[in-house]
Amino acid sequence: MNVVYNFSAGPAMIPKDVLQQAKKELKNWNQSGSSIMEISHRSDEFIQVALEAEKDLRDLLMIPDSFTVLFCQGGARGQFSAVPMNLLGNDSKIPDYINSGYWSNCALIEAKKYCRPKSIFITKMINEKISLLPIEEWNINKNSAYIHYCPNETIEGLSIYQEPVFDNKIVIGDFSSFILSRSINIENYDLIYAGAQKNIGPAGITIIIIRKTLIEYYSKISPSILDYKKISEHNSMFNTPPTFAWYLSGLVFKWLKKQGGLKKIEILNQEKSDLLYKKIDNSDFYINRIDKKNRSQMNVVFHLIEPKLNNIFLQEAFELGLTSLRGHSLVGGMRASIYNAMPLEGIKSLVKFMSYFENRYG
Ligand SMILES: *Cc1c(COP(=O)(O)O)cnc(C)c1O
């Protein structure tokens, strides 16, 4: 079989080296004679895996000791509920929800079950390009309980690279498709959460990086499995954690360190996305309608000038091993999700195919 470059938005590609290692030790992990899936999460051996995963994640993101890392379940959508339930409790204060696209809007809709969030739209059209307002122009409420935003809208391919720096404000980020794509200053945030299946590992584990002081916002209404305090008191093992996903995510963290950490990854992600956007910009056949400063490095959305050719494009790409390029149904066109595990060669193959396809049908 030819090499396959899988551009799926999530669950997405996992580094080949990581899969290789998991395969090698699948049936006999750590000389135990069992797979890691068959070992107690309370065993010393698994606890070691869990602690190492946390340490490696802390090293990669330079997470200060004033933050706790939680490994949970329920995905990012679980956090859409957990955030207001944990942080507001019976408090009637109003949180601000920055509305930049599909996922941030989903978080807002879910929050409405628990409070009366204020929706703040930040999208505007400039010269027919979709642009997001810089944070200085976000119309936030001085007294809001917190700000929730999404730095990478996975479906629209929109990113906010500016870090949200506000005085005396709790800042919460849905980092599902942004986490580990570049280095950030954790101190600018109070709570970051991310489902694993985009840029970390298999679906089923959700990572939360939370400022310790926030954990004390104990909530009576939160189900125990979404209660930050409870999860933290039990070292993320209040209920049985998704052990395989945790282990595999740990292998991905080690792989990232081996690549040179986030500074290196960041440069590579820039190079990868530049290559693809350059191809799109240098052609009259492909279009991207997003302001350059808000273009996602993780999810590159583009349209064919002739949508009738979409299915032929997808079919021919698939035959060459370039898979899962169909855009989300809300946006149409194509979407190339190029998370950390996508090698530069994958982008080069796609660009080459795009040139060929344009010459043939353009
Ligand atoms: C995929 C995604 C979600 C949903 O994640 P689940 O783990 O399926 O709940 C939420 N937010 C963003 C930004 C995403 O990319």
mmCIF file of C-alpha atoms and ligand atoms in Angstrom:
data_model
loop_
_atom_site.group_PDB
_atom_site.id
_atom_site.type_symbol
_atom_site.label_atom_id
_atom_site.label_comp_id
_atom_site.label_asym_id
_atom_site.label_seq_id
_atom_site.Cartn_x
_atom_site.Cartn_y
_atom_site.Cartn_z
ATOM 1 C CA MET A 1 0.000 0.000 0.000
ATOM 2 C CA ASN A 2 1.157 3.522 -0.801
ATOM 3 C CA VAL A 3 1.893 6.064 1.894
ATOM 4 C CA VAL A 4 -1.355 7.607 3.117
ATOM 5 C CA TYR A 5 -1.538 11.192 4.286
ATOM 6 C CA ASN A 6 -4.697 11.528 6.296
ATOM 7 C CA PHE A 7 -6.031 15.100 6.474
ATOM 8 C CA SER A 8 -8.897 14.251 8.829
ATOM 9 C CA ALA A 9 -9.971 17.004 11.239
ATOM 10 C CA GLY A 10 -10.456 14.531 14.082
ATOM 11 C CA PRO A 11 -9.949 11.836 15.039
ATOM 12 C CA ALA A 12 -6.807 12.713 13.185
ATOM 13 C CA MET A 13 -3.411 11.373 12.258
ATOM 14 C CA ILE A 14 -1.150 10.047 15.022
ATOM 15 C CA PRO A 15 2.647 10.005 14.525
ATOM 16 C CA LYS A 16 3.720 6.781 12.808
ATOM 17 C CA ASP A 17 6.551 6.233 15.321
ATOM 18 C CA VAL A 18 4.036 6.317 18.138
ATOM 19 C CA LEU A 19 1.765 3.766 16.473
ATOM 20 C CA GLN A 20 4.784 1.597 15.801
ATOM 21 C CA GLN A 21 5.791 1.613 19.439
ATOM 22 C CA ALA A 22 2.232 0.934 20.609
ATOM 23 C CA LYS A 23 2.059 -1.964 18.194
ATOM 24 C CA LYS A 24 5.359 -3.385 19.391
ATOM 25 C CA GLU A 25 4.263 -3.464 23.004
ATOM 26 C CA LEU A 26 0.550 -4.055 22.495
ATOM 27 C CA LYS A 27 0.375 -7.641 23.728
ATOM 28 C CA ASN A 28 3.138 -7.477 26.270
ATOM 29 C CA TRP A 29 3.469 -4.069 27.798
ATOM 30 C CA ASN A 30 6.399 -3.461 30.132
ATOM 31 C CA GLN A 31 7.135 -7.210 30.392
ATOM 32 C CA SER A 32 3.805 -7.684 32.136
ATOM 33 C CA GLY A 33 2.510 -10.296 29.724
ATOM 34 C CA SER A 34 -0.627 -8.151 29.330
ATOM 35 C CA SER A 35 -1.526 -5.148 27.231
ATOM 36 C CA ILE A 36 -1.675 -1.797 28.951
ATOM 37 C CA MET A 37 -5.458 -1.926 28.502
ATOM 38 C CA GLU A 38 -5.621 -4.902 30.834
ATOM 39 C CA ILE A 39 -3.725 -3.352 33.707
ATOM 40 C CA SER A 40 -5.281 -1.652 36.709
ATOM 41 C CA HIS A 41 -5.231 2.130 36.619
ATOM 42 C CA ARG A 42 -4.316 1.866 40.317
ATOM 43 C CA SER A 43 -1.209 -0.217 39.662
ATOM 44 C CA ASP A 44 2.183 1.351 40.269
ATOM 45 C CA GLU A 45 3.083 0.704 36.638
ATOM 46 C CA PHE A 46 0.114 2.596 35.237
ATOM 47 C CA ILE A 47 0.442 5.424 37.737
ATOM 48 C CA GLN A 48 4.004 5.819 36.498
ATOM 49 C CA VAL A 49 2.705 6.170 32.911
ATOM 50 C CA ALA A 50 0.134 8.713 34.039
ATOM 51 C CA LEU A 51 2.674 10.770 35.976
ATOM 52 C CA GLU A 52 5.148 10.742 33.119
ATOM 53 C CA ALA A 53 2.501 11.882 30.665
ATOM 54 C CA GLU A 54 1.704 14.784 32.934
ATOM 55 C CA LYS A 55 5.347 15.668 33.414
ATOM 56 C CA ASP A 56 6.043 15.618 29.687
ATOM 57 C CA LEU A 57 2.999 17.765 28.984
ATOM 58 C CA ARG A 58 4.130 20.194 31.677
ATOM 59 C CA ASP A 59 7.608 20.352 30.140
ATOM 60 C CA LEU A 60 6.249 20.921 26.643
ATOM 61 C CA LEU A 61 3.866 23.711 27.608
ATOM 62 C CA MET A 62 5.993 25.013 30.489
ATOM 63 C CA ILE A 63 3.044 24.732 32.847
ATOM 64 C CA PRO A 64 3.795 26.485 36.157
ATOM 65 C CA ASP A 65 3.211 24.779 39.519
ATOM 66 C CA SER A 66 0.304 27.098 40.152
ATOM 67 C CA PHE A 67 -1.683 25.057 37.608
ATOM 68 C CA THR A 68 -3.137 21.568 37.920
ATOM 69 C CA VAL A 69 -3.389 19.223 34.962
ATOM 70 C CA LEU A 70 -6.437 16.956 34.844
ATOM 71 C CA PHE A 71 -7.055 14.033 32.519
ATOM 72 C CA CYS A 72 -10.796 13.612 32.127
ATOM 73 C CA GLN A 73 -13.486 12.160 29.941
ATOM 74 C CA GLY A 74 -16.453 13.680 28.170
ATOM 75 C CA GLY A 75 -14.511 15.467 25.436
ATOM 76 C CA ALA A 76 -14.486 19.172 24.805
ATOM 77 C CA ARG A 77 -18.269 19.151 24.797
ATOM 78 C CA GLY A 78 -18.231 17.836 28.345
ATOM 79 C CA GLN A 79 -16.265 20.956 29.232
ATOM 80 C CA PHE A 80 -18.899 23.171 27.588
ATOM 81 C CA SER A 81 -21.036 22.106 30.586
ATOM 82 C CA ALA A 82 -18.305 21.627 33.173
ATOM 83 C CA VAL A 83 -16.978 25.176 32.834
ATOM 84 C CA PRO A 84 -20.178 27.034 33.757
ATOM 85 C CA MET A 85 -21.237 24.380 36.285
ATOM 86 C CA ASN A 86 -17.929 24.485 38.137
ATOM 87 C CA LEU A 87 -17.147 28.140 37.877
ATOM 88 C CA LEU A 88 -20.546 29.702 38.408
ATOM 89 C CA GLY A 89 -22.309 27.334 40.750
ATOM 90 C CA ASN A 90 -25.221 29.292 42.140
ATOM 91 C CA ASP A 91 -23.613 32.585 41.251
ATOM 92 C CA SER A 92 -25.822 34.632 38.951
ATOM 93 C CA LYS A 93 -22.918 36.486 37.354
ATOM 94 C CA ILE A 94 -22.852 36.599 33.588
ATOM 95 C CA PRO A 95 -19.931 35.136 31.629
ATOM 96 C CA ASP A 96 -18.737 36.501 28.282
ATOM 97 C CA TYR A 97 -18.625 34.086 25.366
ATOM 98 C CA ILE A 98 -16.553 35.195 22.401
ATOM 99 C CA ASN A 99 -18.364 33.998 19.308
ATOM 100 C CA SER A 100 -16.001 33.314 16.417
ATOM 101 C CA GLY A 101 -17.533 30.279 14.745
ATOM 102 C CA TYR A 102 -19.140 26.900 15.140
ATOM 103 C CA TRP A 103 -17.406 25.547 18.235
ATOM 104 C CA SER A 104 -17.377 28.705 20.300
ATOM 105 C CA ASN A 105 -21.066 29.040 19.502
ATOM 106 C CA CYS A 106 -21.694 25.456 20.674
ATOM 107 C CA ALA A 107 -20.009 26.286 23.971
ATOM 108 C CA LEU A 108 -22.286 29.307 24.303
ATOM 109 C CA ILE A 109 -25.439 27.300 23.571
ATOM 110 C CA GLU A 110 -24.508 24.736 26.207
ATOM 111 C CA ALA A 111 -23.691 27.421 28.769
ATOM 112 C CA LYS A 112 -27.242 28.771 28.355
ATOM 113 C CA LYS A 113 -28.459 25.747 30.293
ATOM 114 C CA TYR A 114 -26.674 27.005 33.373
ATOM 115 C CA CYS A 115 -26.509 30.769 33.096
ATOM 116 C CA ARG A 116 -27.224 33.743 30.867
ATOM 117 C CA PRO A 117 -23.977 34.076 28.909
ATOM 118 C CA LYS A 118 -23.372 37.166 26.823
ATOM 119 C CA SER A 119 -22.472 36.390 23.228
ATOM 120 C CA ILE A 120 -19.812 38.649 21.759
ATOM 121 C CA PHE A 121 -19.417 38.431 18.003
ATOM 122 C CA ILE A 122 -15.949 39.174 16.735
ATOM 123 C CA THR A 123 -16.226 38.263 13.066
ATOM 124 C CA LYS A 124 -16.285 40.904 10.401
ATOM 125 C CA MET A 125 -15.687 41.127 6.686
ATOM 126 C CA ILE A 126 -12.755 43.192 5.478
ATOM 127 C CA ASN A 127 -12.256 43.351 1.705
ATOM 128 C CA GLU A 128 -14.382 40.241 1.323
ATOM 129 C CA LYS A 129 -12.166 38.367 3.766
ATOM 130 C CA ILE A 130 -13.344 36.946 7.083
ATOM 131 C CA SER A 131 -11.479 38.699 9.859
ATOM 132 C CA LEU A 132 -11.593 38.463 13.646
ATOM 133 C CA LEU A 133 -11.427 41.527 15.849
ATOM 134 C CA PRO A 134 -8.209 41.926 17.863
ATOM 135 C CA ILE A 135 -8.697 41.349 21.584
ATOM 136 C CA GLU A 136 -8.517 45.078 22.344
ATOM 137 C CA GLU A 137 -11.779 45.437 20.436
ATOM 138 C CA TRP A 138 -13.641 42.611 22.116
ATOM 139 C CA ASN A 139 -16.625 44.162 23.772
ATOM 140 C CA ILE A 140 -16.205 42.407 27.093
ATOM 141 C CA ASN A 141 -18.083 43.233 30.218
ATOM 142 C CA LYS A 142 -15.956 44.541 33.064
ATOM 143 C CA ASN A 143 -17.921 42.518 35.596
ATOM 144 C CA SER A 144 -18.322 39.299 33.693
ATOM 145 C CA ALA A 145 -17.659 36.063 35.557
ATOM 146 C CA TYR A 146 -15.189 34.853 32.918
ATOM 147 C CA ILE A 147 -14.340 35.033 29.227
ATOM 148 C CA HIS A 148 -14.629 31.912 27.122
ATOM 149 C CA TYR A 149 -13.077 31.787 23.668
ATOM 150 C CA CYS A 150 -11.776 29.357 21.077
ATOM 151 C CA PRO A 151 -8.330 30.112 19.565
ATOM 152 C CA ASN A 152 -8.844 27.762 16.642
ATOM 153 C CA GLU A 153 -12.205 27.245 14.990
ATOM 154 C CA THR A 154 -11.629 23.792 13.538
ATOM 155 C CA ILE A 155 -14.506 23.941 11.058
ATOM 156 C CA GLU A 156 -14.035 27.418 9.585
ATOM 157 C CA GLY A 157 -10.225 27.332 9.728
ATOM 158 C CA LEU A 158 -10.036 30.553 11.753
ATOM 159 C CA SER A 159 -7.417 31.282 14.394
ATOM 160 C CA ILE A 160 -6.688 33.873 17.034
ATOM 161 C CA TYR A 161 -2.924 34.038 17.596
ATOM 162 C CA GLN A 162 -2.939 37.017 19.913
ATOM 163 C CA GLU A 163 -2.892 35.829 23.516
ATOM 164 C CA PRO A 164 -5.770 37.136 25.620
ATOM 165 C CA VAL A 165 -4.269 39.436 28.211
ATOM 166 C CA PHE A 166 -6.862 41.049 30.456
ATOM 167 C CA ASP A 167 -6.644 42.544 33.906
ATOM 168 C CA ASN A 168 -8.445 40.619 36.607
ATOM 169 C CA LYS A 169 -10.331 38.413 34.271
ATOM 170 C CA ILE A 170 -10.725 34.658 34.254
ATOM 171 C CA VAL A 171 -9.845 33.500 30.746
ATOM 172 C CA ILE A 172 -10.958 30.110 29.488
ATOM 173 C CA GLY A 173 -9.908 28.611 26.179
ATOM 174 C CA ASP A 174 -11.220 25.693 24.142
ATOM 175 C CA PHE A 175 -7.847 24.541 22.806
ATOM 176 C CA SER A 176 -9.073 21.304 21.218
ATOM 177 C CA SER A 177 -7.498 21.928 17.821
ATOM 178 C CA PHE A 178 -4.835 24.410 18.941
ATOM 179 C CA ILE A 179 -3.087 22.819 21.906
ATOM 180 C CA LEU A 180 0.571 21.873 21.351
ATOM 181 C CA SER A 181 0.656 23.486 17.911
ATOM 182 C CA ARG A 182 2.868 26.304 19.265
ATOM 183 C CA SER A 183 4.198 27.537 22.567
ATOM 184 C CA ILE A 184 1.947 29.758 24.636
ATOM 185 C CA ASN A 185 2.229 31.566 27.923
ATOM 186 C CA ILE A 186 0.031 29.553 30.279
ATOM 187 C CA GLU A 187 -0.031 32.467 32.714
ATOM 188 C CA ASN A 188 -2.318 34.325 30.317
ATOM 189 C CA TYR A 189 -5.035 31.752 30.949
ATOM 190 C CA ASP A 190 -6.934 30.349 33.872
ATOM 191 C CA LEU A 191 -8.372 27.238 32.293
ATOM 192 C CA ILE A 192 -7.499 25.513 29.046
ATOM 193 C CA TYR A 193 -9.240 22.380 27.878
ATOM 194 C CA ALA A 194 -8.815 20.143 24.866
ATOM 195 C CA GLY A 195 -10.243 16.915 23.553
ATOM 196 C CA ALA A 196 -7.344 14.690 22.508
ATOM 197 C CA GLN A 197 -8.428 13.511 19.091
ATOM 198 C CA LYS A 198 -7.173 16.517 17.109
ATOM 199 C CA ASN A 199 -3.604 17.205 18.079
ATOM 200 C CA ILE A 200 -2.823 14.774 20.882
ATOM 201 C CA GLY A 201 -3.917 11.172 20.554
ATOM 202 C CA PRO A 202 -6.978 8.949 20.463
ATOM 203 C CA ALA A 203 -10.458 10.221 21.293
ATOM 204 C CA GLY A 204 -11.626 9.574 24.826
ATOM 205 C CA ILE A 205 -9.310 11.666 26.932
ATOM 206 C CA THR A 206 -9.722 15.346 27.649
ATOM 207 C CA ILE A 207 -6.996 17.510 29.040
ATOM 208 C CA ILE A 208 -7.641 20.355 31.427
ATOM 209 C CA ILE A 209 -5.020 22.803 32.594
ATOM 210 C CA ILE A 210 -6.501 24.803 35.411
ATOM 211 C CA ARG A 211 -5.208 27.460 37.751
ATOM 212 C CA LYS A 212 -5.220 25.942 41.232
ATOM 213 C CA THR A 213 -7.185 28.790 42.769
ATOM 214 C CA LEU A 214 -10.080 28.045 40.382
ATOM 215 C CA ILE A 215 -10.466 24.519 41.663
ATOM 216 C CA GLU A 216 -11.733 25.960 44.893
ATOM 217 C CA TYR A 217 -14.857 27.220 43.135
ATOM 218 C CA TYR A 218 -16.565 24.136 44.441
ATOM 219 C CA SER A 219 -19.900 23.546 42.792
ATOM 220 C CA LYS A 220 -22.823 21.693 44.290
ATOM 221 C CA ILE A 221 -24.558 21.115 40.986
ATOM 222 C CA SER A 222 -21.752 19.579 38.949
ATOM 223 C CA PRO A 223 -21.881 15.807 38.427
ATOM 224 C CA SER A 224 -18.901 14.339 40.263
ATOM 225 C CA ILE A 225 -17.184 13.168 37.086
ATOM 226 C CA LEU A 226 -17.116 16.763 35.788
ATOM 227 C CA ASP A 227 -16.266 18.332 39.129
ATOM 228 C CA TYR A 228 -12.759 19.817 38.973
ATOM 229 C CA LYS A 229 -12.272 19.571 42.705
ATOM 230 C CA LYS A 230 -13.299 15.946 42.854
ATOM 231 C CA ILE A 231 -11.217 14.978 39.810
ATOM 232 C CA SER A 232 -8.231 16.793 41.225
ATOM 233 C CA GLU A 233 -8.552 15.222 44.680
ATOM 234 C CA HIS A 234 -8.514 11.815 43.011
ATOM 235 C CA ASN A 235 -5.567 12.598 40.713
ATOM 236 C CA SER A 236 -7.835 12.231 37.665
ATOM 237 C CA MET A 237 -8.852 8.730 38.755
ATOM 238 C CA PHE A 238 -12.202 9.353 40.410
ATOM 239 C CA ASN A 239 -13.684 6.989 37.864
ATOM 240 C CA THR A 240 -11.735 4.615 35.659
ATOM 241 C CA PRO A 241 -9.806 6.792 33.223
ATOM 242 C CA PRO A 242 -9.403 5.899 29.529
ATOM 243 C CA THR A 243 -6.080 4.237 30.205
ATOM 244 C CA PHE A 244 -5.111 3.416 26.635
ATOM 245 C CA ALA A 245 -5.772 6.953 25.423
ATOM 246 C CA TRP A 246 -3.805 8.322 28.362
ATOM 247 C CA TYR A 247 -0.856 6.034 27.604
ATOM 248 C CA LEU A 248 -0.906 6.830 23.894
ATOM 249 C CA SER A 249 -1.124 10.568 24.549
ATOM 250 C CA GLY A 250 1.941 10.112 26.756
ATOM 251 C CA LEU A 251 3.799 8.531 23.854
ATOM 252 C CA VAL A 252 2.829 11.506 21.676
ATOM 253 C CA PHE A 253 4.228 13.909 24.295
ATOM 254 C CA LYS A 254 7.521 11.991 24.262
ATOM 255 C CA TRP A 255 7.524 12.104 20.470
ATOM 256 C CA LEU A 256 6.987 15.874 20.559
ATOM 257 C CA LYS A 257 9.924 16.303 22.934
ATOM 258 C CA LYS A 258 12.055 14.225 20.606
ATOM 259 C CA GLN A 259 11.089 16.513 17.708
ATOM 260 C CA GLY A 260 12.605 19.385 19.664
ATOM 261 C CA GLY A 261 9.587 20.588 21.634
ATOM 262 C CA LEU A 262 7.059 23.244 20.764
ATOM 263 C CA LYS A 263 9.533 25.861 19.522
ATOM 264 C CA LYS A 264 10.558 23.464 16.765
ATOM 265 C CA ILE A 265 6.998 22.275 16.148
ATOM 266 C CA GLU A 266 5.864 25.868 15.840
ATOM 267 C CA ILE A 267 8.406 26.586 13.102
ATOM 268 C CA LEU A 268 7.439 23.434 11.279
ATOM 269 C CA ASN A 269 3.725 24.225 11.540
ATOM 270 C CA GLN A 270 4.408 27.674 10.112
ATOM 271 C CA GLU A 271 6.345 26.172 7.242
ATOM 272 C CA LYS A 272 3.664 23.571 6.527
ATOM 273 C CA SER A 273 0.758 25.982 6.517
ATOM 274 C CA ASP A 274 2.712 28.646 4.559
ATOM 275 C CA LEU A 275 3.374 26.137 1.820
ATOM 276 C CA LEU A 276 -0.296 25.282 1.469
ATOM 277 C CA TYR A 277 -1.621 28.848 1.692
ATOM 278 C CA LYS A 278 0.988 29.963 -0.840
ATOM 279 C CA LYS A 279 -0.283 27.363 -3.268
ATOM 280 C CA ILE A 280 -3.852 28.594 -2.746
ATOM 281 C CA ASP A 281 -2.936 32.290 -3.018
ATOM 282 C CA ASN A 282 -0.866 31.801 -6.163
ATOM 283 C CA SER A 283 -3.768 30.278 -8.027
ATOM 284 C CA ASP A 284 -7.067 31.466 -9.464
ATOM 285 C CA PHE A 285 -8.397 27.966 -9.140
ATOM 286 C CA TYR A 286 -8.332 27.627 -5.337
ATOM 287 C CA ILE A 287 -9.579 30.230 -2.881
ATOM 288 C CA ASN A 288 -9.311 30.875 0.839
ATOM 289 C CA ARG A 289 -11.536 33.661 2.166
ATOM 290 C CA ILE A 290 -9.823 34.339 5.480
ATOM 291 C CA ASP A 291 -7.797 37.364 6.493
ATOM 292 C CA LYS A 292 -4.123 36.321 6.630
ATOM 293 C CA LYS A 293 -3.784 37.146 10.310
ATOM 294 C CA ASN A 294 -6.602 34.753 11.209
ATOM 295 C CA ARG A 295 -5.736 31.828 8.988
ATOM 296 C CA SER A 296 -5.518 28.576 10.878
ATOM 297 C CA GLN A 297 -2.234 26.687 10.730
ATOM 298 C CA MET A 298 -4.046 23.525 11.778
ATOM 299 C CA ASN A 299 -7.115 23.487 9.527
ATOM 300 C CA VAL A 300 -6.584 24.920 6.078
ATOM 301 C CA VAL A 301 -9.960 25.499 4.447
ATOM 302 C CA PHE A 302 -10.142 26.167 0.708
ATOM 303 C CA HIS A 303 -12.644 26.084 -2.106
ATOM 304 C CA LEU A 304 -12.364 25.120 -5.726
ATOM 305 C CA ILE A 305 -13.521 27.959 -7.928
ATOM 306 C CA GLU A 306 -15.629 25.341 -9.682
ATOM 307 C CA PRO A 307 -17.520 23.383 -6.976
ATOM 308 C CA LYS A 308 -18.699 20.888 -9.609
ATOM 309 C CA LEU A 309 -15.142 19.529 -9.500
ATOM 310 C CA ASN A 310 -15.210 18.841 -5.745
ATOM 311 C CA ASN A 311 -15.976 15.147 -5.975
ATOM 312 C CA ILE A 312 -13.440 14.548 -8.743
ATOM 313 C CA PHE A 313 -10.826 16.361 -6.665
ATOM 314 C CA LEU A 314 -11.603 14.220 -3.620
ATOM 315 C CA GLN A 315 -11.650 10.994 -5.610
ATOM 316 C CA GLU A 316 -8.346 11.624 -7.397
ATOM 317 C CA ALA A 317 -6.691 12.792 -4.168
ATOM 318 C CA PHE A 318 -7.903 9.664 -2.409
ATOM 319 C CA GLU A 319 -6.426 7.450 -5.107
ATOM 320 C CA LEU A 320 -3.058 9.077 -4.424
ATOM 321 C CA GLY A 321 -3.324 8.438 -0.685
ATOM 322 C CA LEU A 322 -4.421 11.984 0.214
ATOM 323 C CA THR A 323 -7.493 11.247 2.308
ATOM 324 C CA SER A 324 -10.249 13.011 4.276
ATOM 325 C CA LEU A 325 -9.996 16.339 2.493
ATOM 326 C CA ARG A 326 -13.725 17.045 2.275
ATOM 327 C CA GLY A 327 -14.645 20.261 4.071
ATOM 328 C CA HIS A 328 -17.189 20.280 6.870
ATOM 329 C CA SER A 329 -20.748 20.335 5.525
ATOM 330 C CA LEU A 330 -21.345 23.773 7.075
ATOM 331 C CA VAL A 331 -18.539 25.310 5.037
ATOM 332 C CA GLY A 332 -18.218 23.081 1.977
ATOM 333 C CA GLY A 333 -15.150 22.890 -0.213
ATOM 334 C CA MET A 334 -12.006 21.297 1.178
ATOM 335 C CA ARG A 335 -10.293 21.218 4.529
ATOM 336 C CA ALA A 336 -6.764 19.967 5.044
ATOM 337 C CA SER A 337 -6.197 19.398 8.753
ATOM 338 C CA ILE A 338 -2.473 19.446 9.250
ATOM 339 C CA TYR A 339 -1.839 18.860 12.929
ATOM 340 C CA ASN A 340 1.572 18.041 14.394
ATOM 341 C CA ALA A 341 1.524 14.446 13.167
ATOM 342 C CA MET A 342 1.220 15.502 9.505
ATOM 343 C CA PRO A 343 4.741 15.524 8.065
ATOM 344 C CA LEU A 344 5.945 18.227 5.680
ATOM 345 C CA GLU A 345 6.045 15.557 2.951
ATOM 346 C CA GLY A 346 2.268 15.223 3.277
ATOM 347 C CA ILE A 347 1.814 18.906 2.503
ATOM 348 C CA LYS A 348 4.247 18.694 -0.405
ATOM 349 C CA SER A 349 2.273 15.791 -1.855
ATOM 350 C CA LEU A 350 -0.973 17.700 -1.493
ATOM 351 C CA VAL A 351 0.475 20.830 -3.090
ATOM 352 C CA LYS A 352 1.845 18.773 -5.962
ATOM 353 C CA PHE A 353 -1.529 17.161 -6.483
ATOM 354 C CA MET A 354 -3.273 20.555 -6.368
ATOM 355 C CA SER A 355 -0.950 21.878 -9.089
ATOM 356 C CA TYR A 356 -1.542 18.842 -11.241
ATOM 357 C CA PHE A 357 -5.319 19.065 -10.743
ATOM 358 C CA GLU A 358 -5.369 22.753 -11.591
ATOM 359 C CA ASN A 359 -3.392 22.165 -14.781
ATOM 360 C CA ARG A 360 -5.665 19.380 -15.798
ATOM 361 C CA TYR A 361 -9.069 20.944 -15.018
ATOM 362 C CA GLY A 362 -8.383 24.646 -14.625
HETATM 363 C C1 LIG B 1 -13.638 18.848 17.960
HETATM 364 C C2 LIG B 1 -13.869 20.049 18.758
HETATM 365 C C3 LIG B 1 -14.792 20.061 19.819
HETATM 366 C C4 LIG B 1 -15.617 18.856 20.196
HETATM 367 O O1 LIG B 1 -14.823 17.928 20.818
HETATM 368 P P1 LIG B 1 -15.426 16.592 21.466
HETATM 369 O O2 LIG B 1 -14.222 16.001 22.101
HETATM 370 O O3 LIG B 1 -15.996 15.786 20.356
HETATM 371 O O4 LIG B 1 -16.465 16.981 22.451
HETATM 372 C C5 LIG B 1 -14.932 21.225 20.544
HETATM 373 N N1 LIG B 1 -14.213 22.309 20.247
HETATM 374 C C6 LIG B 1 -13.322 22.338 19.241
HETATM 375 C C7 LIG B 1 -12.544 23.585 18.963
HETATM 376 C C8 LIG B 1 -13.127 21.203 18.464
HETATM 377 O O5 LIG B 1 -12.232 21.232 17.458
#
